Every structure is written in structure tokens, then in C-alpha cells.
GROMACS .gro file of C-alpha atoms in nm:
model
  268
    1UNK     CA    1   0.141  -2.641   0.920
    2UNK     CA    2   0.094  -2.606   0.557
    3UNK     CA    3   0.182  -2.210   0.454
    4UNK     CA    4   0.056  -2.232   0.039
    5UNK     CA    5  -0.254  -2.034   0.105
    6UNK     CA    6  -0.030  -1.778   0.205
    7UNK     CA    7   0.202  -1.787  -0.085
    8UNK     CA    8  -0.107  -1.807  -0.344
    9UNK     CA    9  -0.271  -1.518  -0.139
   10UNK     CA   10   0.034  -1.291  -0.170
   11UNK     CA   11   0.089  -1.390  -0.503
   12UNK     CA   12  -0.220  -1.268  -0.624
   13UNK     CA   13  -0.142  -0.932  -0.486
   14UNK     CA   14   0.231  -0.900  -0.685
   15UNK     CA   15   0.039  -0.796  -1.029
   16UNK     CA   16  -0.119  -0.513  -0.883
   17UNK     CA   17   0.173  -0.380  -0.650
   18UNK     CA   18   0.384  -0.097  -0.694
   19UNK     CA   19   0.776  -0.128  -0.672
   20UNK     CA   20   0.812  -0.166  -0.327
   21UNK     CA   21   0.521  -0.372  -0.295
   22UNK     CA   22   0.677  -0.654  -0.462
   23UNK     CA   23   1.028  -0.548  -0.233
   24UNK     CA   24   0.780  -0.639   0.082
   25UNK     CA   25   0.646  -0.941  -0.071
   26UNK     CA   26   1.026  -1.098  -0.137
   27UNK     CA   27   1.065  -0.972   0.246
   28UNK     CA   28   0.755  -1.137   0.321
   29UNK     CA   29   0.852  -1.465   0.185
   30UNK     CA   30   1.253  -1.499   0.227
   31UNK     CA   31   1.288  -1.319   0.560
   32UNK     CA   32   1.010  -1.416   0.746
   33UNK     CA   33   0.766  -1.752   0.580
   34UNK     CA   34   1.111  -1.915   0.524
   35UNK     CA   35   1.305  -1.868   0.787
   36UNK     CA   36   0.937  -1.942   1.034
   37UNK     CA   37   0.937  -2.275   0.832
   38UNK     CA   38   1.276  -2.433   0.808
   39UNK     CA   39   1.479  -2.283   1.166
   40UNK     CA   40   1.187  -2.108   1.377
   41UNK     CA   41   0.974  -2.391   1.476
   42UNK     CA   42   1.247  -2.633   1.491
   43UNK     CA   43   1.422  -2.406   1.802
   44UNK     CA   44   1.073  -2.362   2.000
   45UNK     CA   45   0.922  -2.721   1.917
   46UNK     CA   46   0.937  -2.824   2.311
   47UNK     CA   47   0.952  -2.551   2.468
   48UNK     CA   48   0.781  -2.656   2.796
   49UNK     CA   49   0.925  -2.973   2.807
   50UNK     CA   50   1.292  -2.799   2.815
   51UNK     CA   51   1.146  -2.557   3.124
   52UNK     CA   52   1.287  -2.646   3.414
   53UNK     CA   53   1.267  -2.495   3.759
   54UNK     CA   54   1.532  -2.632   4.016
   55UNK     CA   55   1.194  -2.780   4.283
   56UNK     CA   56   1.016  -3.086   4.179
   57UNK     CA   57   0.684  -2.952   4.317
   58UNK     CA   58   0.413  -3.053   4.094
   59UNK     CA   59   0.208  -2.824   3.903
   60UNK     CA   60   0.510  -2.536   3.989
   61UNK     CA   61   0.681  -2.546   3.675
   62UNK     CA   62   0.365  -2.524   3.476
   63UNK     CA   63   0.236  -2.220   3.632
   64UNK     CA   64   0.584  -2.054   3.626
   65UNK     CA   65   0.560  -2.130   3.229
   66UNK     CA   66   0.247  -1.957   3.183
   67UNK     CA   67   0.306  -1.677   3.407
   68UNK     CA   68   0.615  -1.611   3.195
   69UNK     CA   69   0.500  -1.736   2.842
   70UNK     CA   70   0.131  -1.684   2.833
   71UNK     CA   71   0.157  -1.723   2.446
   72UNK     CA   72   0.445  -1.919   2.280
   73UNK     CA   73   0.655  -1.665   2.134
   74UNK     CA   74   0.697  -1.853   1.799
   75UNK     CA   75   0.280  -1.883   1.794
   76UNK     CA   76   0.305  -1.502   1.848
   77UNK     CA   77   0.550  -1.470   1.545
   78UNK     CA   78   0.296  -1.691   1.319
   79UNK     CA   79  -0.048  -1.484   1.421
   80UNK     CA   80   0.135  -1.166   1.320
   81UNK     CA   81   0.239  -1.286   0.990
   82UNK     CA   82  -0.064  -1.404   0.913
   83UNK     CA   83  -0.253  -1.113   1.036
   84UNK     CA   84  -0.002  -0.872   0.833
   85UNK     CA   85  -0.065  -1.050   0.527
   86UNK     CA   86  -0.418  -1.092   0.598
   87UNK     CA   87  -0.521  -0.703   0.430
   88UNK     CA   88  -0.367  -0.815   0.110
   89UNK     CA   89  -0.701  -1.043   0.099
   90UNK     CA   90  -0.930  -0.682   0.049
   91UNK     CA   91  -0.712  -0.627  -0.254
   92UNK     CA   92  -0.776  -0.993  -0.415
   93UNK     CA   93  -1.123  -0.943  -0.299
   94UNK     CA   94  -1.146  -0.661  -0.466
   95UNK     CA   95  -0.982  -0.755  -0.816
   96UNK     CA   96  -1.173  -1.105  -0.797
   97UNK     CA   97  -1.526  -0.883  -0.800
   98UNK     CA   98  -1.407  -0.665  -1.089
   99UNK     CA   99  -1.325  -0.922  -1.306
  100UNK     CA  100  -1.643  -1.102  -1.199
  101UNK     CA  101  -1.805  -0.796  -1.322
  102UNK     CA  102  -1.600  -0.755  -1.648
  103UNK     CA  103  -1.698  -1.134  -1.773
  104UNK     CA  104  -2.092  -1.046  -1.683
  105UNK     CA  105  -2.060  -0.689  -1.901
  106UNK     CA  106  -1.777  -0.796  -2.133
  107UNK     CA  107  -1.624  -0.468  -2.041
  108UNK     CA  108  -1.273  -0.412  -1.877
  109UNK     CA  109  -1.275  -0.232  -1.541
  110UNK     CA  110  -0.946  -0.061  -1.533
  111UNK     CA  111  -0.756   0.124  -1.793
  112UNK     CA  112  -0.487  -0.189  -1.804
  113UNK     CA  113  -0.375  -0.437  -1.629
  114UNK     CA  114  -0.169  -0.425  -1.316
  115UNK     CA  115  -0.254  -0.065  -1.254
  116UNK     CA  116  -0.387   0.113  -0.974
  117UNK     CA  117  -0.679   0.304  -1.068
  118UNK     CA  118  -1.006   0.463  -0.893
  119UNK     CA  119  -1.122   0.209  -0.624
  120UNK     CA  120  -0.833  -0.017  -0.633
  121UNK     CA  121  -0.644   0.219  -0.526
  122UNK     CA  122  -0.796   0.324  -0.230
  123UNK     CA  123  -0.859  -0.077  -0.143
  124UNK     CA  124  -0.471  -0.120  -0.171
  125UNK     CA  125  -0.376   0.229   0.040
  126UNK     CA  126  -0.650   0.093   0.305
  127UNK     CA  127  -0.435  -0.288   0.311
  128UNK     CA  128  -0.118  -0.050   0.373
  129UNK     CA  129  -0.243   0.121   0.650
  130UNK     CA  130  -0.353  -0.176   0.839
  131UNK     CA  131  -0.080  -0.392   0.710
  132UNK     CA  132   0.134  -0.127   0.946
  133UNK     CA  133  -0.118  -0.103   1.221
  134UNK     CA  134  -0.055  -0.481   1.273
  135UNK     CA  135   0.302  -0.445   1.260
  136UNK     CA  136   0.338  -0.188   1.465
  137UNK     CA  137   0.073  -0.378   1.693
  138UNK     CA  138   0.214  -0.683   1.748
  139UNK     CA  139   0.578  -0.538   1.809
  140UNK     CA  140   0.404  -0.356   2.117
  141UNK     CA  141   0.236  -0.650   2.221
  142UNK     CA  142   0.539  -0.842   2.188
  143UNK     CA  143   0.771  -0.626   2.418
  144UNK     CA  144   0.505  -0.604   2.658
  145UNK     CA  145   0.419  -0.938   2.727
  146UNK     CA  146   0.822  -1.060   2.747
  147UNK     CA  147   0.932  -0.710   2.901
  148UNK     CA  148   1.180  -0.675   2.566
  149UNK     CA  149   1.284  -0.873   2.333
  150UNK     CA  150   1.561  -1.083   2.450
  151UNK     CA  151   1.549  -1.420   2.606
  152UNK     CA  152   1.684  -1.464   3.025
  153UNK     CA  153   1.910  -1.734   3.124
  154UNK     CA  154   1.751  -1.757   3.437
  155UNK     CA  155   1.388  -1.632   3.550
  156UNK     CA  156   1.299  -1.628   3.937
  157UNK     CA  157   0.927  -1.728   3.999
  158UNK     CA  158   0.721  -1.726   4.348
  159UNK     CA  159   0.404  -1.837   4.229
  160UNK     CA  160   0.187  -2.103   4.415
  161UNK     CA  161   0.201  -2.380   4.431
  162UNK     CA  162   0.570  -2.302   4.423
  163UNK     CA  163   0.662  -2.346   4.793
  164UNK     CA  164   0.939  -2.048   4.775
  165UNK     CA  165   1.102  -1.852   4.524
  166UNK     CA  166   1.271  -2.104   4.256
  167UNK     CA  167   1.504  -2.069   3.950
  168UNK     CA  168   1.359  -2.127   3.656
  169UNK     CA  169   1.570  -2.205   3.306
  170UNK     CA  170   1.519  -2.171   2.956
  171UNK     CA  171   1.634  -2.383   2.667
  172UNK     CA  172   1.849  -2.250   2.409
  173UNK     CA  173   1.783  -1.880   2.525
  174UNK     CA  174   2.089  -1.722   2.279
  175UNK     CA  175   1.960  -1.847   2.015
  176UNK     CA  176   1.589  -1.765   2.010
  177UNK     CA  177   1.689  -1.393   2.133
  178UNK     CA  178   1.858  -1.417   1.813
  179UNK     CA  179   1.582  -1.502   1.602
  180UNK     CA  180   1.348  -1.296   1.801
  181UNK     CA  181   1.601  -0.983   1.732
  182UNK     CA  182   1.616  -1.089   1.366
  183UNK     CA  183   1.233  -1.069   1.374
  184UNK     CA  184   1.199  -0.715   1.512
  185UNK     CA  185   1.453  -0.630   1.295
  186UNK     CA  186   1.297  -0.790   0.960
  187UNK     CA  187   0.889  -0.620   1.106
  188UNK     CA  188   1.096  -0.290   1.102
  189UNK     CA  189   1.213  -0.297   0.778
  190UNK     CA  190   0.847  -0.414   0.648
  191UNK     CA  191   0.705  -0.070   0.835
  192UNK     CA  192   0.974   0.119   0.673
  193UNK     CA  193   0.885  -0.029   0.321
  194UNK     CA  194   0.503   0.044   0.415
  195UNK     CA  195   0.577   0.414   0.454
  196UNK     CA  196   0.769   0.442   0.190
  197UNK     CA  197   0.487   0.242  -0.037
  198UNK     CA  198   0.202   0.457   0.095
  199UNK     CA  199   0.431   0.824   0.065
  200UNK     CA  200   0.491   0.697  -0.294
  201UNK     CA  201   0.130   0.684  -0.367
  202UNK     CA  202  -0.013   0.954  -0.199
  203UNK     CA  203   0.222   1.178  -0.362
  204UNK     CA  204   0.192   1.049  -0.696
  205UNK     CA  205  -0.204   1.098  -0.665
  206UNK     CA  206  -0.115   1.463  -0.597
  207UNK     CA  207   0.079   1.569  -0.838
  208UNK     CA  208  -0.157   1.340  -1.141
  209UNK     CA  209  -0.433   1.589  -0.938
  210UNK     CA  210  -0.208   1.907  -0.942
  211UNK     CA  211  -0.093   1.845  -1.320
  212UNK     CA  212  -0.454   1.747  -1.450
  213UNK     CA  213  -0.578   2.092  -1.249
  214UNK     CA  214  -0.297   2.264  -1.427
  215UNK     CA  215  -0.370   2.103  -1.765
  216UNK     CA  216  -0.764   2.245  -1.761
  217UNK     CA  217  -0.667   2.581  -1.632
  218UNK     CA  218  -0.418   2.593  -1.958
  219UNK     CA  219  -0.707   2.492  -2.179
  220UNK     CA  220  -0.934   2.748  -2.025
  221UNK     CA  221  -0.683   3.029  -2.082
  222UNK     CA  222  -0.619   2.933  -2.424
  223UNK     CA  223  -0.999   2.948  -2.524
  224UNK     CA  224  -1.044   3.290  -2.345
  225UNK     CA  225  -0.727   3.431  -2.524
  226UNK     CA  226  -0.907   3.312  -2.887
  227UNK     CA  227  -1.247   3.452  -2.842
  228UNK     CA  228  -1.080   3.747  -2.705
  229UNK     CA  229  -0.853   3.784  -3.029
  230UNK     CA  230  -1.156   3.649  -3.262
  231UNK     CA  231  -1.329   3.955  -3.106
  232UNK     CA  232  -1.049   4.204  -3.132
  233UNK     CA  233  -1.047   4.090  -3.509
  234UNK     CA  234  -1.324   4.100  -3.636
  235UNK     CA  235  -1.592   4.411  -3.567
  236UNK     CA  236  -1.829   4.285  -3.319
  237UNK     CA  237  -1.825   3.891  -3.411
  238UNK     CA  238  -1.761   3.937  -3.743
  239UNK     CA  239  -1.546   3.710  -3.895
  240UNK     CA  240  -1.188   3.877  -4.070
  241UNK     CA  241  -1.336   3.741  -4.420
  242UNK     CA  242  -1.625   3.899  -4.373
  243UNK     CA  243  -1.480   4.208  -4.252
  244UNK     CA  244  -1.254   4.228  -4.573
  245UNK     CA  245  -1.506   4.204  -4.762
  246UNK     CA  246  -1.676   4.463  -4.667
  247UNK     CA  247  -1.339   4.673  -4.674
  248UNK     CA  248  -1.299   4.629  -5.014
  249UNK     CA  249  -1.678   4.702  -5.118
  250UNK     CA  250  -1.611   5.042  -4.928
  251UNK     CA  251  -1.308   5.133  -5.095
  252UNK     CA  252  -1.429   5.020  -5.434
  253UNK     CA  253  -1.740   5.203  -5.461
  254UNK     CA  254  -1.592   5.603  -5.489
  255UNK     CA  255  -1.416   5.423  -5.778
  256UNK     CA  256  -1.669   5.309  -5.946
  257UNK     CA  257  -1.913   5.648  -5.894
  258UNK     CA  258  -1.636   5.820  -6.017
  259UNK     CA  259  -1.623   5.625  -6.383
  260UNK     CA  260  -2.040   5.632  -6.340
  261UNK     CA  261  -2.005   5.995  -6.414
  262UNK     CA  262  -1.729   6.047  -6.637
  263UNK     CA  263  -1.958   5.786  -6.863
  264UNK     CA  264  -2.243   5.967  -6.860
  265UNK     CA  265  -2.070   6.331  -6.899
  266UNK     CA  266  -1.947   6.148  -7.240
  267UNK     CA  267  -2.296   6.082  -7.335
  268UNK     CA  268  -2.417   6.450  -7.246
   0.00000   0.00000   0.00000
């Protein structure tokens, strides 16, 4: 099975993630695409074959198989992480259409690249929520089907055509509890991360919100406080140029009545 559409998919989505985005995404790919490609499907490749149940009635270890594996658990392990990558899509989606619409109006869409702004962000806090959904999901869905999420020795099954109860053994059962542990582990530490991702944003949109609120309610104090002083100032709107000059016409014009008559008692 050829895994590159995954890698190019998840790639796309590294330019526009946040710092513990791109801490899921090396997860993603070490942890879990690797280790799925070079050890997981190598220990479950024949599974059924290595079943065995101690009665050579025919049909009886088939139906015992099913009844205890009614999906491969390695299959399982694939669908999820292709299902928890699959949200990552709505976020190349999304980019792909902006810049779709950027080279039709020769006008940029965001304010620069690789950051999160107006509907992006929302697109990518939607992929986060369902990226843990799944997670959580499928580690549910796991435990219940496999009651836990270790591996027997030995499983007793009385199904028919099974003539009477029969022993049943699985191959290499240590070492895919192992990896299955590892895996719950590893799906864990990706919900953890998802948390932490979505916390991170949420609260970052709340305090740009909070200081941008605070920001216009300093602006709007600072205008009332000059029209209030502009009005203190000046007599009714008048400017404080304006007002001096009319100060200084006031105080100069008993001056000038005074040398108007001394003048003219000099003429008398």
C-alpha cells in the first residue's frame, strides 16, 4: 500500500500550522506512518493462517477468527490514521480555493503567508476538533471490539460448527500487544497535542479580541478627554488664539481711549 498521498497531504498542511501542529505532524509521520510501514504489517501479514484451534473441524477455526477478530486489528490501525489525517484535507481545501481566488483577482487573501487569519482559522480549529473526535473514536472502538488492548495466549470458542468448546491460539501475541500498547500510547499523545493546539488558539483569539477592545476604548477616552479640554479652553468652541486675541483687544482699548483724550485736551 503506497502511503505518499498521505505524506503530500500532511505536508501541505505544515505551512499553515502552529507550533504544535508541526510537533503532531513529526508524530504523525515517525511514530505512527513509519512504524505502520516497516514493523506493523510485517507482524499481522497472516494472521489467519497462524490461527489455530486444537479440532480439525472444518469451517470452526474460521468462525472462531471472526467472532474474535471481526476487523484485523492492523486494518483498524490504518482506517484510523487515515481518518485522523483525513480533516487536514478541509484546510488544503481551503488554502487551494484562496489562492485560486488570489490568481483570478491578483489580490492576496491573507495578511501573509503561513498565518492563520479570518476563515482559515476557523477551517483549521474545525480539522482539530474532529481530528480528536476520531482519535478518541477509534480508541473506544478499539477496546470494545478486543475487550482491551492486549493480545490472549489462548482464547476459548464454542461457536458452531465447533462441536465443543476448543482452544484457540494466536501468533506472536507479545509482540502485537506491544505494538498495539505503543499505538494507544502514541493516539494519546496526538489528543494531548490536539488540546494543547486548540487551547493555544482559542486563547490567543481572546486576548488579540480583549487587547483590540482595550485598544478602541483607549482611543475613545483620549478623544473625549481633548474635546473636553478644547472646550474648557477656549470660551464656548473658541479656539485659545482666538480667545487671546480678543484678550488683548479688551485690555488694549482703555489704553488707547485714554491717549484719545489726552490728544484732544491738547488741541482744546
Amino acid at each position: 500500500m503506497s502511503w505518499m498521498f498521505l505524506r503530500d497531504l500532511l505536508t501541505g498542511v505544515n505551512k499553515y500550522s502552529t507550533g504544535i501542529g508541526r510537533i503532531w505532524l513529526a508524530v504523525v509521520f515517525v511514530f505512527r506512518l513509519l512504524v505502520y510501514m516497516v514493523a506493523a504489517e510485517h507482524v499481522w501479514k497472516d494472521e489467519q493462517k497462524e490461527f489455530e484451534c486444537n479440532v480439525k473441524q472444518p469451517g470452526c477455526e474460521n468462525v472462531c477468527f471472526d467472532h474474535f477478530f471481526p476487523i484485523s486489528q492492523v486494518r483498524l490501525w490504518a482506517l484510523q490514521l487515515i481518518m485522523v489525517s483525513m480533516p487536514s484535507l478541509l484546510v488544503v481545501l481551503h488554502v487551494a480555493y484562496h489562492e485560486g481566488r488570489e490568481k483570478r483577482h491578483r489580490k492576496s487573501q491573507y495578511v501573509s503567508p503561513g498565518m492563520m487569519d479570518g476563515d482559515l482559522w476557523y477551517t483549521y480549529l474545525i480539522s482539530l476538533i474532529v481530528k480528536t473526535g476520531f482519535e478518541i473514536g477509534f480508541l473506544v472502538l478499539f477496546y470494545k471490539l478486543y475487550d482491551g488492548f492486549g493480545v490472549p495466549y489462548l482464547m476459548k470458542c464454542d461457536l458452531k460448527p465447533c462441536p465443543n468448546t476448543v482452544d484457540c491460539f494466536i501468533s506472536k501475541p507479545t509482540e502485537k500487544t506491544i505494538f498495539i500498547l505503543f499505538l494507544v500510547i502514541i493516539s494519546c499523545l496526538c489528543i494531548v497535542l490536539n488540546f494543547i493546539e486548540l487551547s493555544f488558539l482559542v486563547l490567543k483569539c481572546l486576548i488579540k479580541c480583549c487587547v483590540q477592545k482595550y485598544s478602541k476604548s483607549l482611543q475613545s477616552s483620549a478623544c473625549e478627554c481633548h474635546n473636553l479640554r478644547y472646550v474648557e479652553c477656549g470660551e464656548m468652541g473658541t479656539p485659545p488664539l482666538l480667545q487671546n486675541r480678543h484678550s488683548n483687544l479688551a485690555t488694549s482699548s482703555p489704553h488707547q481711549d485714554k491717549t484719545k483724550l489726552l490728544f484732544d485736551t491738547q488741541e482744546g
